[in-house]
Amino acid sequence: MPIPDAVARFNRTVTNRVTKPFAGRLPGFAVVHHRGRKSGHHYRTPVNIFPRPGGYVAALTYGPDRDWVRNVIAAGGCELEIRGKIHRVDEPEIVHDPARSDMPPGVRQFLGLIGVTDFLHLSKVTR
């Protein structure tokens, strides 16, 4: 059961605005650079991100039906700002994983407490 919509709205309007300036520089965080599917506007969304073999994984704490996730899927990828560097990623895939196997141990337990079981896998572009 993902985090309630009211919390998501609060984070989008308050928390994201506060964290966006430095989220792309802190360990465990990234800023997802993506374009709107319909509007074509450029968006920057702070997320928790973790390395995995061949790419990265983001826990979908608000569920897989969020606009930023749909934008990344529709575009076939995005750019991640991680520790001040831009990384191009593609092959986005939503993975349902109740074991939270790609998460570090402490994060795995926390996500278990709030019922997160969906993740976005992204592959590093090597071209």
PDB file of C-alpha atoms in Angstrom:
ATOM      1  CA  MET A   1       0.000   0.000   0.000  1.00  0.00           C
ATOM      2  CA  PRO A   2       1.777   3.159  -1.190  1.00  0.00           C
ATOM      3  CA  ILE A   3       1.892   6.392   0.785  1.00  0.00           C
ATOM      4  CA  PRO A   4      -1.499   8.223   0.755  1.00  0.00           C
ATOM      5  CA  ASP A   5      -2.252  10.858  -1.891  1.00  0.00           C
ATOM      6  CA  ALA A   6      -2.430  13.656   0.702  1.00  0.00           C
ATOM      7  CA  VAL A   7       1.194  12.998   1.679  1.00  0.00           C
ATOM      8  CA  ALA A   8       2.181  12.861  -1.989  1.00  0.00           C
ATOM      9  CA  ARG A   9       0.530  16.248  -2.624  1.00  0.00           C
ATOM     10  CA  PHE A  10       2.279  17.784   0.384  1.00  0.00           C
ATOM     11  CA  ASN A  11       5.641  16.426  -0.725  1.00  0.00           C
ATOM     12  CA  ARG A  12       5.116  17.625  -4.292  1.00  0.00           C
ATOM     13  CA  THR A  13       4.224  21.164  -3.241  1.00  0.00           C
ATOM     14  CA  VAL A  14       6.454  21.601  -0.176  1.00  0.00           C
ATOM     15  CA  THR A  15       9.123  18.942   0.365  1.00  0.00           C
ATOM     16  CA  ASN A  16      10.171  18.625  -3.294  1.00  0.00           C
ATOM     17  CA  ARG A  17      10.665  22.386  -3.597  1.00  0.00           C
ATOM     18  CA  VAL A  18      12.912  22.382  -0.544  1.00  0.00           C
ATOM     19  CA  THR A  19      14.943  19.283  -1.500  1.00  0.00           C
ATOM     20  CA  LYS A  20      15.224  19.818  -5.267  1.00  0.00           C
ATOM     21  CA  PRO A  21      18.211  22.218  -5.106  1.00  0.00           C
ATOM     22  CA  PHE A  22      20.427  19.673  -3.335  1.00  0.00           C
ATOM     23  CA  ALA A  23      18.810  16.258  -3.976  1.00  0.00           C
ATOM     24  CA  GLY A  24      21.045  15.700  -7.006  1.00  0.00           C
ATOM     25  CA  ARG A  25      24.142  15.988  -4.812  1.00  0.00           C
ATOM     26  CA  LEU A  26      23.307  13.873  -1.755  1.00  0.00           C
ATOM     27  CA  PRO A  27      23.994  10.124  -1.455  1.00  0.00           C
ATOM     28  CA  GLY A  28      20.855   8.041  -1.961  1.00  0.00           C
ATOM     29  CA  PHE A  29      19.086  10.828  -3.857  1.00  0.00           C
ATOM     30  CA  ALA A  30      18.733  11.878  -7.471  1.00  0.00           C
ATOM     31  CA  VAL A  31      16.786  14.395  -9.482  1.00  0.00           C
ATOM     32  CA  VAL A  32      14.898  12.817 -12.370  1.00  0.00           C
ATOM     33  CA  HIS A  33      14.897  15.070 -15.446  1.00  0.00           C
ATOM     34  CA  HIS A  34      11.889  14.173 -17.618  1.00  0.00           C
ATOM     35  CA  ARG A  35       9.442  15.690 -20.102  1.00  0.00           C
ATOM     36  CA  GLY A  36       5.677  15.754 -19.783  1.00  0.00           C
ATOM     37  CA  ARG A  37       3.936  13.244 -22.030  1.00  0.00           C
ATOM     38  CA  LYS A  38       1.331  15.759 -23.166  1.00  0.00           C
ATOM     39  CA  SER A  39       2.750  19.187 -22.324  1.00  0.00           C
ATOM     40  CA  GLY A  40       6.351  18.574 -23.337  1.00  0.00           C
ATOM     41  CA  HIS A  41       7.416  20.657 -20.313  1.00  0.00           C
ATOM     42  CA  HIS A  42      10.675  19.790 -18.614  1.00  0.00           C
ATOM     43  CA  TYR A  43      10.285  18.571 -15.047  1.00  0.00           C
ATOM     44  CA  ARG A  44      12.729  17.831 -12.247  1.00  0.00           C
ATOM     45  CA  THR A  45      11.561  15.372  -9.593  1.00  0.00           C
ATOM     46  CA  PRO A  46      13.670  14.448  -6.551  1.00  0.00           C
ATOM     47  CA  VAL A  47      13.681  10.721  -5.717  1.00  0.00           C
ATOM     48  CA  ASN A  48      15.595   8.216  -3.652  1.00  0.00           C
ATOM     49  CA  ILE A  49      17.814   6.202  -5.979  1.00  0.00           C
ATOM     50  CA  PHE A  50      20.080   3.230  -5.453  1.00  0.00           C
ATOM     51  CA  PRO A  51      22.627   1.564  -7.723  1.00  0.00           C
ATOM     52  CA  ARG A  52      21.965  -1.918  -9.019  1.00  0.00           C
ATOM     53  CA  PRO A  53      23.930  -4.025 -11.515  1.00  0.00           C
ATOM     54  CA  GLY A  54      23.786  -2.223 -14.862  1.00  0.00           C
ATOM     55  CA  GLY A  55      21.794   0.733 -13.604  1.00  0.00           C
ATOM     56  CA  TYR A  56      19.650   2.145 -10.837  1.00  0.00           C
ATOM     57  CA  VAL A  57      16.454   1.438  -8.924  1.00  0.00           C
ATOM     58  CA  ALA A  58      13.945   3.862  -7.423  1.00  0.00           C
ATOM     59  CA  ALA A  59      11.369   2.816  -4.847  1.00  0.00           C
ATOM     60  CA  LEU A  60       7.915   3.918  -6.006  1.00  0.00           C
ATOM     61  CA  THR A  61       6.741   5.073  -2.588  1.00  0.00           C
ATOM     62  CA  TYR A  62       3.643   6.730  -4.076  1.00  0.00           C
ATOM     63  CA  GLY A  63       2.914   3.851  -6.456  1.00  0.00           C
ATOM     64  CA  PRO A  64       3.678   3.242 -10.127  1.00  0.00           C
ATOM     65  CA  ASP A  65       0.927   5.525 -11.478  1.00  0.00           C
ATOM     66  CA  ARG A  66       2.632   8.874 -10.764  1.00  0.00           C
ATOM     67  CA  ASP A  67       3.168  11.314 -13.622  1.00  0.00           C
ATOM     68  CA  TRP A  68       6.961  11.273 -13.402  1.00  0.00           C
ATOM     69  CA  VAL A  69       6.979   7.466 -13.688  1.00  0.00           C
ATOM     70  CA  ARG A  70       4.564   7.538 -16.637  1.00  0.00           C
ATOM     71  CA  ASN A  71       6.685  10.231 -18.334  1.00  0.00           C
ATOM     72  CA  VAL A  72       9.867   8.182 -17.971  1.00  0.00           C
ATOM     73  CA  ILE A  73       8.154   5.019 -19.245  1.00  0.00           C
ATOM     74  CA  ALA A  74       6.585   6.849 -22.216  1.00  0.00           C
ATOM     75  CA  ALA A  75       9.917   8.445 -23.176  1.00  0.00           C
ATOM     76  CA  GLY A  76      11.829   5.192 -22.770  1.00  0.00           C
ATOM     77  CA  GLY A  77      14.233   6.785 -20.305  1.00  0.00           C
ATOM     78  CA  CYS A  78      15.385   9.996 -18.683  1.00  0.00           C
ATOM     79  CA  GLU A  79      18.375  11.692 -17.151  1.00  0.00           C
ATOM     80  CA  LEU A  80      19.306  11.300 -13.507  1.00  0.00           C
ATOM     81  CA  GLU A  81      21.273  13.948 -11.668  1.00  0.00           C
ATOM     82  CA  ILE A  82      23.300  11.969  -9.137  1.00  0.00           C
ATOM     83  CA  ARG A  83      25.999  13.527  -6.942  1.00  0.00           C
ATOM     84  CA  GLY A  84      26.188  16.496  -9.306  1.00  0.00           C
ATOM     85  CA  LYS A  85      26.598  14.455 -12.522  1.00  0.00           C
ATOM     86  CA  ILE A  86      24.053  13.693 -15.236  1.00  0.00           C
ATOM     87  CA  HIS A  87      23.509  10.022 -16.109  1.00  0.00           C
ATOM     88  CA  ARG A  88      21.399   8.981 -19.099  1.00  0.00           C
ATOM     89  CA  VAL A  89      19.225   5.930 -18.383  1.00  0.00           C
ATOM     90  CA  ASP A  90      16.832   3.923 -20.506  1.00  0.00           C
ATOM     91  CA  GLU A  91      14.821   0.702 -20.528  1.00  0.00           C
ATOM     92  CA  PRO A  92      12.566   1.785 -17.645  1.00  0.00           C
ATOM     93  CA  GLU A  93      10.723  -1.139 -16.124  1.00  0.00           C
ATOM     94  CA  ILE A  94       8.281  -1.277 -13.247  1.00  0.00           C
ATOM     95  CA  VAL A  95       9.098  -4.283 -11.081  1.00  0.00           C
ATOM     96  CA  HIS A  96       6.828  -5.661  -8.371  1.00  0.00           C
ATOM     97  CA  ASP A  97       9.156  -7.085  -5.691  1.00  0.00           C
ATOM     98  CA  PRO A  98       7.610  -7.791  -2.270  1.00  0.00           C
ATOM     99  CA  ALA A  99      11.070  -8.903  -1.028  1.00  0.00           C
ATOM    100  CA  ARG A 100      12.527  -5.464  -1.942  1.00  0.00           C
ATOM    101  CA  SER A 101      15.652  -7.346  -3.019  1.00  0.00           C
ATOM    102  CA  ASP A 102      17.441  -4.419  -4.708  1.00  0.00           C
ATOM    103  CA  MET A 103      17.228  -2.184  -1.657  1.00  0.00           C
ATOM    104  CA  PRO A 104      19.950  -1.740   0.972  1.00  0.00           C
ATOM    105  CA  PRO A 105      19.054  -3.505   4.256  1.00  0.00           C
ATOM    106  CA  GLY A 106      17.886  -0.471   6.286  1.00  0.00           C
ATOM    107  CA  VAL A 107      15.887   0.898   3.370  1.00  0.00           C
ATOM    108  CA  ARG A 108      14.382  -2.540   2.733  1.00  0.00           C
ATOM    109  CA  GLN A 109      12.987  -2.673   6.284  1.00  0.00           C
ATOM    110  CA  PHE A 110      11.629   0.878   6.158  1.00  0.00           C
ATOM    111  CA  LEU A 111       9.896   0.239   2.819  1.00  0.00           C
ATOM    112  CA  GLY A 112       8.426  -2.923   4.321  1.00  0.00           C
ATOM    113  CA  LEU A 113       6.902  -0.889   7.150  1.00  0.00           C
ATOM    114  CA  ILE A 114       5.123   1.420   4.706  1.00  0.00           C
ATOM    115  CA  GLY A 115       4.199  -1.395   2.299  1.00  0.00           C
ATOM    116  CA  VAL A 116       6.211  -0.390  -0.777  1.00  0.00           C
ATOM    117  CA  THR A 117       6.596  -3.274  -3.245  1.00  0.00           C
ATOM    118  CA  ASP A 118       6.930  -1.493  -6.623  1.00  0.00           C
ATOM    119  CA  PHE A 119      10.196  -0.213  -8.053  1.00  0.00           C
ATOM    120  CA  LEU A 120      11.438   1.454 -11.220  1.00  0.00           C
ATOM    121  CA  HIS A 121      14.485  -0.197 -12.732  1.00  0.00           C
ATOM    122  CA  LEU A 122      16.579   1.952 -15.073  1.00  0.00           C
ATOM    123  CA  SER A 123      19.541   0.824 -17.179  1.00  0.00           C
ATOM    124  CA  LYS A 124      22.660   2.930 -17.711  1.00  0.00           C
ATOM    125  CA  VAL A 125      23.083   4.074 -21.300  1.00  0.00           C
ATOM    126  CA  THR A 126      26.461   2.844 -22.459  1.00  0.00           C
ATOM    127  CA  ARG A 127      26.487   4.226 -26.010  1.00  0.00           C
TER     128      ARG A 127
END
